[in-house]
Amino acid sequence: MAKPLVALLTGAGVSTDSGIPDYRGPNGLWRRDPEAEKLVTYEYYMGDAEIRRRSWRMRWEAGALGAEPNSAHRAVAELERSGVPVRVITQNVDGLHQLAGMPARKVLELHGTAREFVCTACHVRGPMDEALARVEAGEADPPCVRCGGILKPATVMFGERLDPVVLGEAAAIAKGCQVFVAAGSSLQVQPAAGLTGVAAEHGARLIVVNAEPTPYDDLADEVVRDPIGTALPALLRGLAAG
Ligand code: ZN
């Protein structure tokens, strides 16, 4: 018999142990600081060179690309290696699931990735390290080397639409999985909330792992409040054992 498909929806709480704060959640850093929020809001970013210069400087200083996967990321990759079909749908842009060993094709990044830049004019992409090296070398707002257009991180900024292809794939996984684990997400914003509802409606066993209550706790078959760094590995070992 085929092993059940396990879908994991992961939010900021999964990367907290890697030293990455919650930036964009309902109580995230950006939401609490209007000036910081401008740096990641498409309209301001595109319309104001000073915002772009501050935005690049912030990314260069943050050094989030140096963050390492933690026990939760490693546990997800281990579950996949054990032979259980696993798909990750993540709200995070840090690329840590892949760095922990999850095959990139099995990770859907709802909000894009901070590990790449993209040109807003010709849509060419490249490694973020390359753009940050140019910032370090003195280009405060590095333009696209191909067309001169404005570069931005390949993340979904406030005011930008989520990629409909990624969203469609995420919905298909939510419908088709047998187990849906929502970890480290408040499940208060779309599309995370909707995907959780879709999974439950289609009969998946719903497991919520989050420090704080979520709107989906009542619908869940299991709710885990323990710290993710220990709770998620324990839970996934259980799933691997069947
Ligand atoms: Zn370009």
PDB file of C-alpha atoms and ligand atoms in Angstrom:
ATOM      1  CA  MET A   1       0.000   0.000   0.000  1.00  0.00           C
ATOM      2  CA  ALA A   2       1.248   3.495  -0.824  1.00  0.00           C
ATOM      3  CA  LYS A   3       2.341   5.537   2.131  1.00  0.00           C
ATOM      4  CA  PRO A   4       0.093   8.513   2.921  1.00  0.00           C
ATOM      5  CA  LEU A   5       1.122  11.884   1.541  1.00  0.00           C
ATOM      6  CA  VAL A   6       2.195  14.233   4.316  1.00  0.00           C
ATOM      7  CA  ALA A   7       1.890  17.947   3.631  1.00  0.00           C
ATOM      8  CA  LEU A   8       3.581  20.452   5.904  1.00  0.00           C
ATOM      9  CA  LEU A   9       2.592  24.078   5.984  1.00  0.00           C
ATOM     10  CA  THR A  10       5.386  25.963   7.726  1.00  0.00           C
ATOM     11  CA  GLY A  11       5.431  29.533   9.014  1.00  0.00           C
ATOM     12  CA  ALA A  12       7.793  31.878  10.814  1.00  0.00           C
ATOM     13  CA  GLY A  13       7.767  29.767  13.993  1.00  0.00           C
ATOM     14  CA  VAL A  14       9.717  27.028  12.231  1.00  0.00           C
ATOM     15  CA  SER A  15      12.660  29.370  11.575  1.00  0.00           C
ATOM     16  CA  THR A  16      12.713  31.160  14.939  1.00  0.00           C
ATOM     17  CA  ASP A  17      15.299  28.702  16.307  1.00  0.00           C
ATOM     18  CA  SER A  18      17.522  29.634  13.345  1.00  0.00           C
ATOM     19  CA  GLY A  19      17.559  33.218  14.608  1.00  0.00           C
ATOM     20  CA  ILE A  20      15.147  34.560  12.000  1.00  0.00           C
ATOM     21  CA  PRO A  21      12.453  36.762  13.528  1.00  0.00           C
ATOM     22  CA  ASP A  22       8.848  36.847  12.370  1.00  0.00           C
ATOM     23  CA  TYR A  23       8.855  39.694   9.863  1.00  0.00           C
ATOM     24  CA  ARG A  24       5.531  39.565   8.104  1.00  0.00           C
ATOM     25  CA  GLY A  25       3.051  37.828  10.394  1.00  0.00           C
ATOM     26  CA  PRO A  26       0.119  39.723  11.928  1.00  0.00           C
ATOM     27  CA  ASN A  27       2.394  40.721  14.835  1.00  0.00           C
ATOM     28  CA  GLY A  28       5.614  40.613  12.833  1.00  0.00           C
ATOM     29  CA  LEU A  29       8.350  43.233  12.874  1.00  0.00           C
ATOM     30  CA  TRP A  30       7.302  44.874   9.634  1.00  0.00           C
ATOM     31  CA  ARG A  31       3.678  45.235  10.673  1.00  0.00           C
ATOM     32  CA  ARG A  32       4.694  46.964  13.872  1.00  0.00           C
ATOM     33  CA  ASP A  33       7.021  49.441  12.159  1.00  0.00           C
ATOM     34  CA  PRO A  34       5.444  51.456   9.312  1.00  0.00           C
ATOM     35  CA  GLU A  35       8.839  52.755   8.154  1.00  0.00           C
ATOM     36  CA  ALA A  36      10.242  49.236   7.933  1.00  0.00           C
ATOM     37  CA  GLU A  37       7.077  48.043   6.187  1.00  0.00           C
ATOM     38  CA  LYS A  38       7.676  50.605   3.414  1.00  0.00           C
ATOM     39  CA  LEU A  39      10.985  48.870   2.599  1.00  0.00           C
ATOM     40  CA  VAL A  40       9.058  45.725   1.651  1.00  0.00           C
ATOM     41  CA  THR A  41       6.002  47.349   0.063  1.00  0.00           C
ATOM     42  CA  TYR A  42       6.070  47.182  -3.725  1.00  0.00           C
ATOM     43  CA  GLU A  43       4.639  50.633  -4.417  1.00  0.00           C
ATOM     44  CA  TYR A  44       7.146  52.441  -2.180  1.00  0.00           C
ATOM     45  CA  TYR A  45      10.029  50.263  -3.314  1.00  0.00           C
ATOM     46  CA  MET A  46       9.422  50.901  -7.002  1.00  0.00           C
ATOM     47  CA  GLY A  47       8.659  54.604  -6.604  1.00  0.00           C
ATOM     48  CA  ASP A  48      11.436  55.757  -4.296  1.00  0.00           C
ATOM     49  CA  ALA A  49      15.175  55.206  -4.833  1.00  0.00           C
ATOM     50  CA  GLU A  50      15.918  56.096  -1.212  1.00  0.00           C
ATOM     51  CA  ILE A  51      13.579  53.306  -0.041  1.00  0.00           C
ATOM     52  CA  ARG A  52      15.454  50.897  -2.319  1.00  0.00           C
ATOM     53  CA  ARG A  53      18.836  51.984  -0.986  1.00  0.00           C
ATOM     54  CA  ARG A  54      17.631  51.476   2.593  1.00  0.00           C
ATOM     55  CA  SER A  55      16.089  48.149   1.635  1.00  0.00           C
ATOM     56  CA  TRP A  56      19.338  46.836   0.139  1.00  0.00           C
ATOM     57  CA  ARG A  57      21.323  48.096   3.111  1.00  0.00           C
ATOM     58  CA  MET A  58      18.899  46.330   5.485  1.00  0.00           C
ATOM     59  CA  ARG A  59      19.312  43.029   3.610  1.00  0.00           C
ATOM     60  CA  TRP A  60      23.054  43.374   3.496  1.00  0.00           C
ATOM     61  CA  GLU A  61      23.208  44.081   7.250  1.00  0.00           C
ATOM     62  CA  ALA A  62      20.651  41.468   8.255  1.00  0.00           C
ATOM     63  CA  GLY A  63      22.837  38.666   6.954  1.00  0.00           C
ATOM     64  CA  ALA A  64      19.874  36.296   7.217  1.00  0.00           C
ATOM     65  CA  LEU A  65      21.435  34.265   4.419  1.00  0.00           C
ATOM     66  CA  GLY A  66      23.962  33.005   6.942  1.00  0.00           C
ATOM     67  CA  ALA A  67      21.224  31.333   9.006  1.00  0.00           C
ATOM     68  CA  GLU A  68      21.442  27.562   9.451  1.00  0.00           C
ATOM     69  CA  PRO A  69      18.592  25.024   9.397  1.00  0.00           C
ATOM     70  CA  ASN A  70      17.425  23.889  12.838  1.00  0.00           C
ATOM     71  CA  SER A  71      16.099  20.601  14.201  1.00  0.00           C
ATOM     72  CA  ALA A  72      12.617  21.219  12.757  1.00  0.00           C
ATOM     73  CA  HIS A  73      13.941  21.707   9.202  1.00  0.00           C
ATOM     74  CA  ARG A  74      16.170  18.644   9.575  1.00  0.00           C
ATOM     75  CA  ALA A  75      13.261  16.520  10.852  1.00  0.00           C
ATOM     76  CA  VAL A  76      11.194  17.364   7.761  1.00  0.00           C
ATOM     77  CA  ALA A  77      14.056  16.382   5.452  1.00  0.00           C
ATOM     78  CA  GLU A  78      14.586  13.151   7.410  1.00  0.00           C
ATOM     79  CA  LEU A  79      10.916  12.232   7.054  1.00  0.00           C
ATOM     80  CA  GLU A  80      11.260  12.657   3.289  1.00  0.00           C
ATOM     81  CA  ARG A  81      14.429  10.544   3.206  1.00  0.00           C
ATOM     82  CA  SER A  82      12.667   7.797   5.178  1.00  0.00           C
ATOM     83  CA  GLY A  83      10.483   7.151   2.135  1.00  0.00           C
ATOM     84  CA  VAL A  84       7.325   8.961   3.209  1.00  0.00           C
ATOM     85  CA  PRO A  85       6.003  11.209   0.422  1.00  0.00           C
ATOM     86  CA  VAL A  86       6.386  14.755   1.780  1.00  0.00           C
ATOM     87  CA  ARG A  87       5.503  18.149   0.367  1.00  0.00           C
ATOM     88  CA  VAL A  88       6.360  21.405   2.074  1.00  0.00           C
ATOM     89  CA  ILE A  89       4.311  24.548   1.597  1.00  0.00           C
ATOM     90  CA  THR A  90       6.133  27.382   3.341  1.00  0.00           C
ATOM     91  CA  GLN A  91       5.406  30.985   4.182  1.00  0.00           C
ATOM     92  CA  ASN A  92       9.111  31.483   4.843  1.00  0.00           C
ATOM     93  CA  VAL A  93      11.538  32.987   2.337  1.00  0.00           C
ATOM     94  CA  ASP A  94      14.747  31.763   3.976  1.00  0.00           C
ATOM     95  CA  GLY A  95      15.322  28.599   1.944  1.00  0.00           C
ATOM     96  CA  LEU A  96      16.178  26.622   5.090  1.00  0.00           C
ATOM     97  CA  HIS A  97      14.033  23.577   4.214  1.00  0.00           C
ATOM     98  CA  GLN A  98      16.118  23.069   1.067  1.00  0.00           C
ATOM     99  CA  LEU A  99      19.350  23.751   2.934  1.00  0.00           C
ATOM    100  CA  ALA A 100      18.363  20.998   5.399  1.00  0.00           C
ATOM    101  CA  GLY A 101      18.062  18.550   2.512  1.00  0.00           C
ATOM    102  CA  MET A 102      14.501  18.786   1.218  1.00  0.00           C
ATOM    103  CA  PRO A 103      14.551  18.485  -2.595  1.00  0.00           C
ATOM    104  CA  ALA A 104      13.686  21.921  -4.020  1.00  0.00           C
ATOM    105  CA  ARG A 105      10.943  20.463  -6.224  1.00  0.00           C
ATOM    106  CA  LYS A 106       9.089  19.332  -3.100  1.00  0.00           C
ATOM    107  CA  VAL A 107       9.087  22.777  -1.485  1.00  0.00           C
ATOM    108  CA  LEU A 108       6.543  25.414  -2.476  1.00  0.00           C
ATOM    109  CA  GLU A 109       7.525  28.916  -1.399  1.00  0.00           C
ATOM    110  CA  LEU A 110       4.285  30.904  -1.111  1.00  0.00           C
ATOM    111  CA  HIS A 111       6.119  34.183  -0.546  1.00  0.00           C
ATOM    112  CA  GLY A 112       9.072  33.538  -2.856  1.00  0.00           C
ATOM    113  CA  THR A 113      12.696  33.361  -1.801  1.00  0.00           C
ATOM    114  CA  ALA A 114      15.150  35.848  -0.305  1.00  0.00           C
ATOM    115  CA  ARG A 115      18.003  33.798  -1.739  1.00  0.00           C
ATOM    116  CA  GLU A 116      17.484  35.207  -5.223  1.00  0.00           C
ATOM    117  CA  PHE A 117      16.948  38.603  -6.801  1.00  0.00           C
ATOM    118  CA  VAL A 118      14.679  39.296  -9.738  1.00  0.00           C
ATOM    119  CA  CYS A 119      14.600  42.150 -12.255  1.00  0.00           C
ATOM    120  CA  THR A 120      11.243  43.951 -12.201  1.00  0.00           C
ATOM    121  CA  ALA A 121      11.610  44.788 -15.912  1.00  0.00           C
ATOM    122  CA  CYS A 122      13.089  41.751 -17.713  1.00  0.00           C
ATOM    123  CA  HIS A 123      12.446  39.199 -14.896  1.00  0.00           C
ATOM    124  CA  VAL A 124      15.950  37.739 -15.020  1.00  0.00           C
ATOM    125  CA  ARG A 125      16.855  36.079 -11.709  1.00  0.00           C
ATOM    126  CA  GLY A 126      20.140  35.476  -9.946  1.00  0.00           C
ATOM    127  CA  PRO A 127      21.621  34.592  -6.562  1.00  0.00           C
ATOM    128  CA  MET A 128      21.067  37.190  -3.848  1.00  0.00           C
ATOM    129  CA  ASP A 129      24.730  36.885  -2.835  1.00  0.00           C
ATOM    130  CA  GLU A 130      25.644  38.381  -6.211  1.00  0.00           C
ATOM    131  CA  ALA A 131      23.426  41.436  -5.675  1.00  0.00           C
ATOM    132  CA  LEU A 132      24.632  41.875  -2.089  1.00  0.00           C
ATOM    133  CA  ALA A 133      28.255  41.738  -3.252  1.00  0.00           C
ATOM    134  CA  ARG A 134      27.475  44.674  -5.530  1.00  0.00           C
ATOM    135  CA  VAL A 135      25.908  46.542  -2.597  1.00  0.00           C
ATOM    136  CA  GLU A 136      29.020  45.853  -0.542  1.00  0.00           C
ATOM    137  CA  ALA A 137      31.186  47.129  -3.415  1.00  0.00           C
ATOM    138  CA  GLY A 138      29.359  50.455  -3.331  1.00  0.00           C
ATOM    139  CA  GLU A 139      26.294  50.136  -5.568  1.00  0.00           C
ATOM    140  CA  ALA A 140      23.608  51.337  -3.169  1.00  0.00           C
ATOM    141  CA  ASP A 141      20.760  50.357  -5.520  1.00  0.00           C
ATOM    142  CA  PRO A 142      22.251  47.916  -8.042  1.00  0.00           C
ATOM    143  CA  PRO A 143      20.428  47.976 -11.403  1.00  0.00           C
ATOM    144  CA  CYS A 144      19.888  44.929 -13.639  1.00  0.00           C
ATOM    145  CA  VAL A 145      23.105  44.240 -15.583  1.00  0.00           C
ATOM    146  CA  ARG A 146      21.054  43.042 -18.557  1.00  0.00           C
ATOM    147  CA  CYS A 147      18.477  45.803 -18.975  1.00  0.00           C
ATOM    148  CA  GLY A 148      19.149  48.457 -16.340  1.00  0.00           C
ATOM    149  CA  GLY A 149      15.821  47.751 -14.616  1.00  0.00           C
ATOM    150  CA  ILE A 150      15.110  47.878 -10.895  1.00  0.00           C
ATOM    151  CA  LEU A 151      16.172  44.758  -8.996  1.00  0.00           C
ATOM    152  CA  LYS A 152      14.270  43.413  -5.997  1.00  0.00           C
ATOM    153  CA  PRO A 153      14.487  40.272  -3.886  1.00  0.00           C
ATOM    154  CA  ALA A 154      12.504  37.373  -5.350  1.00  0.00           C
ATOM    155  CA  THR A 155      10.107  37.586  -2.432  1.00  0.00           C
ATOM    156  CA  VAL A 156       6.454  38.596  -2.592  1.00  0.00           C
ATOM    157  CA  MET A 157       6.361  42.133  -1.217  1.00  0.00           C
ATOM    158  CA  PHE A 158       3.312  43.689   0.392  1.00  0.00           C
ATOM    159  CA  GLY A 159       1.132  44.895  -2.467  1.00  0.00           C
ATOM    160  CA  GLU A 160       2.296  42.109  -4.811  1.00  0.00           C
ATOM    161  CA  ARG A 161       0.185  39.131  -5.856  1.00  0.00           C
ATOM    162  CA  LEU A 162       1.181  35.644  -4.904  1.00  0.00           C
ATOM    163  CA  ASP A 163       2.241  33.440  -7.813  1.00  0.00           C
ATOM    164  CA  PRO A 164      -0.971  31.796  -9.080  1.00  0.00           C
ATOM    165  CA  VAL A 165       0.954  28.704 -10.249  1.00  0.00           C
ATOM    166  CA  VAL A 166       2.446  28.173  -6.780  1.00  0.00           C
ATOM    167  CA  LEU A 167      -0.961  28.779  -5.202  1.00  0.00           C
ATOM    168  CA  GLY A 168      -2.597  26.253  -7.518  1.00  0.00           C
ATOM    169  CA  GLU A 169       0.001  23.605  -6.682  1.00  0.00           C
ATOM    170  CA  ALA A 170      -0.415  24.310  -2.966  1.00  0.00           C
ATOM    171  CA  ALA A 171      -4.194  23.900  -3.218  1.00  0.00           C
ATOM    172  CA  ALA A 172      -3.777  20.597  -5.082  1.00  0.00           C
ATOM    173  CA  ILE A 173      -1.478  19.311  -2.330  1.00  0.00           C
ATOM    174  CA  ALA A 174      -3.912  20.419   0.389  1.00  0.00           C
ATOM    175  CA  LYS A 175      -6.713  18.537  -1.395  1.00  0.00           C
ATOM    176  CA  GLY A 176      -4.686  15.417  -2.056  1.00  0.00           C
ATOM    177  CA  CYS A 177      -2.769  14.860   1.176  1.00  0.00           C
ATOM    178  CA  GLN A 178      -3.770  12.439   3.908  1.00  0.00           C
ATOM    179  CA  VAL A 179      -1.963  14.294   6.705  1.00  0.00           C
ATOM    180  CA  PHE A 180      -1.674  18.076   6.915  1.00  0.00           C
ATOM    181  CA  VAL A 181       0.700  19.476   9.522  1.00  0.00           C
ATOM    182  CA  ALA A 182       0.510  23.239  10.082  1.00  0.00           C
ATOM    183  CA  ALA A 183       3.619  24.254  12.013  1.00  0.00           C
ATOM    184  CA  GLY A 184       4.733  27.643  13.297  1.00  0.00           C
ATOM    185  CA  SER A 185       2.021  29.592  11.550  1.00  0.00           C
ATOM    186  CA  SER A 186      -0.691  31.702  13.159  1.00  0.00           C
ATOM    187  CA  LEU A 187      -3.017  30.554  10.315  1.00  0.00           C
ATOM    188  CA  GLN A 188      -4.571  34.008  10.396  1.00  0.00           C
ATOM    189  CA  VAL A 189      -3.674  35.200   6.906  1.00  0.00           C
ATOM    190  CA  GLN A 190      -4.290  33.901   3.414  1.00  0.00           C
ATOM    191  CA  PRO A 191      -3.394  31.671   1.794  1.00  0.00           C
ATOM    192  CA  ALA A 192      -2.208  29.679   4.827  1.00  0.00           C
ATOM    193  CA  ALA A 193      -5.625  29.760   6.480  1.00  0.00           C
ATOM    194  CA  GLY A 194      -7.475  28.735   3.321  1.00  0.00           C
ATOM    195  CA  LEU A 195      -5.112  25.849   2.570  1.00  0.00           C
ATOM    196  CA  THR A 196      -5.615  24.461   6.076  1.00  0.00           C
ATOM    197  CA  GLY A 197      -9.382  24.638   5.615  1.00  0.00           C
ATOM    198  CA  VAL A 198      -9.163  22.925   2.226  1.00  0.00           C
ATOM    199  CA  ALA A 199      -7.084  20.066   3.669  1.00  0.00           C
ATOM    200  CA  ALA A 200      -9.555  19.533   6.513  1.00  0.00           C
ATOM    201  CA  GLU A 201     -12.543  19.644   4.142  1.00  0.00           C
ATOM    202  CA  HIS A 202     -10.962  17.006   1.955  1.00  0.00           C
ATOM    203  CA  GLY A 203     -10.491  14.630   4.829  1.00  0.00           C
ATOM    204  CA  ALA A 204      -6.845  15.091   5.765  1.00  0.00           C
ATOM    205  CA  ARG A 205      -5.826  14.426   9.326  1.00  0.00           C
ATOM    206  CA  LEU A 206      -5.065  17.943  10.557  1.00  0.00           C
ATOM    207  CA  ILE A 207      -2.276  18.520  13.066  1.00  0.00           C
ATOM    208  CA  VAL A 208      -1.534  22.034  14.346  1.00  0.00           C
ATOM    209  CA  VAL A 209       1.857  22.697  15.951  1.00  0.00           C
ATOM    210  CA  ASN A 210       1.999  26.260  17.221  1.00  0.00           C
ATOM    211  CA  ALA A 211       2.799  28.028  20.469  1.00  0.00           C
ATOM    212  CA  GLU A 212      -0.297  30.207  20.239  1.00  0.00           C
ATOM    213  CA  PRO A 213      -3.897  29.188  19.545  1.00  0.00           C
ATOM    214  CA  THR A 214      -4.958  29.301  15.872  1.00  0.00           C
ATOM    215  CA  PRO A 215      -8.416  29.628  14.302  1.00  0.00           C
ATOM    216  CA  TYR A 216      -8.099  25.989  13.150  1.00  0.00           C
ATOM    217  CA  ASP A 217      -7.435  24.351  16.509  1.00  0.00           C
ATOM    218  CA  ASP A 218     -11.079  23.258  16.859  1.00  0.00           C
ATOM    219  CA  LEU A 219     -10.940  21.556  13.475  1.00  0.00           C
ATOM    220  CA  ALA A 220      -7.644  19.802  14.208  1.00  0.00           C
ATOM    221  CA  ASP A 221      -7.294  16.129  15.114  1.00  0.00           C
ATOM    222  CA  GLU A 222      -4.279  17.038  17.191  1.00  0.00           C
ATOM    223  CA  VAL A 223      -2.971  20.321  18.609  1.00  0.00           C
ATOM    224  CA  VAL A 224       0.603  20.581  19.882  1.00  0.00           C
ATOM    225  CA  ARG A 225       1.720  23.612  21.901  1.00  0.00           C
ATOM    226  CA  ASP A 226       5.226  22.452  22.801  1.00  0.00           C
ATOM    227  CA  PRO A 227       8.277  24.221  21.304  1.00  0.00           C
ATOM    228  CA  ILE A 228       8.572  23.381  17.613  1.00  0.00           C
ATOM    229  CA  GLY A 229      12.266  22.462  17.841  1.00  0.00           C
ATOM    230  CA  THR A 230      11.387  19.381  19.882  1.00  0.00           C
ATOM    231  CA  ALA A 231       7.688  18.866  19.123  1.00  0.00           C
ATOM    232  CA  LEU A 232       7.972  18.681  15.337  1.00  0.00           C
ATOM    233  CA  PRO A 233      10.823  16.126  15.244  1.00  0.00           C
ATOM    234  CA  ALA A 234       8.910  13.908  17.704  1.00  0.00           C
ATOM    235  CA  LEU A 235       5.702  14.183  15.726  1.00  0.00           C
ATOM    236  CA  LEU A 236       7.401  13.431  12.385  1.00  0.00           C
ATOM    237  CA  ARG A 237       9.254  10.430  13.806  1.00  0.00           C
ATOM    238  CA  GLY A 238       5.838   9.108  14.779  1.00  0.00           C
ATOM    239  CA  LEU A 239       4.546   9.624  11.237  1.00  0.00           C
ATOM    240  CA  ALA A 240       7.611   7.916   9.750  1.00  0.00           C
ATOM    241  CA  ALA A 241       7.005   4.902  11.966  1.00  0.00           C
ATOM    242  CA  GLY A 242       3.425   4.860  10.685  1.00  0.00           C
TER     243      GLY A 242
HETATM  244 ZN    ZN B   1      16.468  43.316 -16.305  1.00  0.00          ZN
END
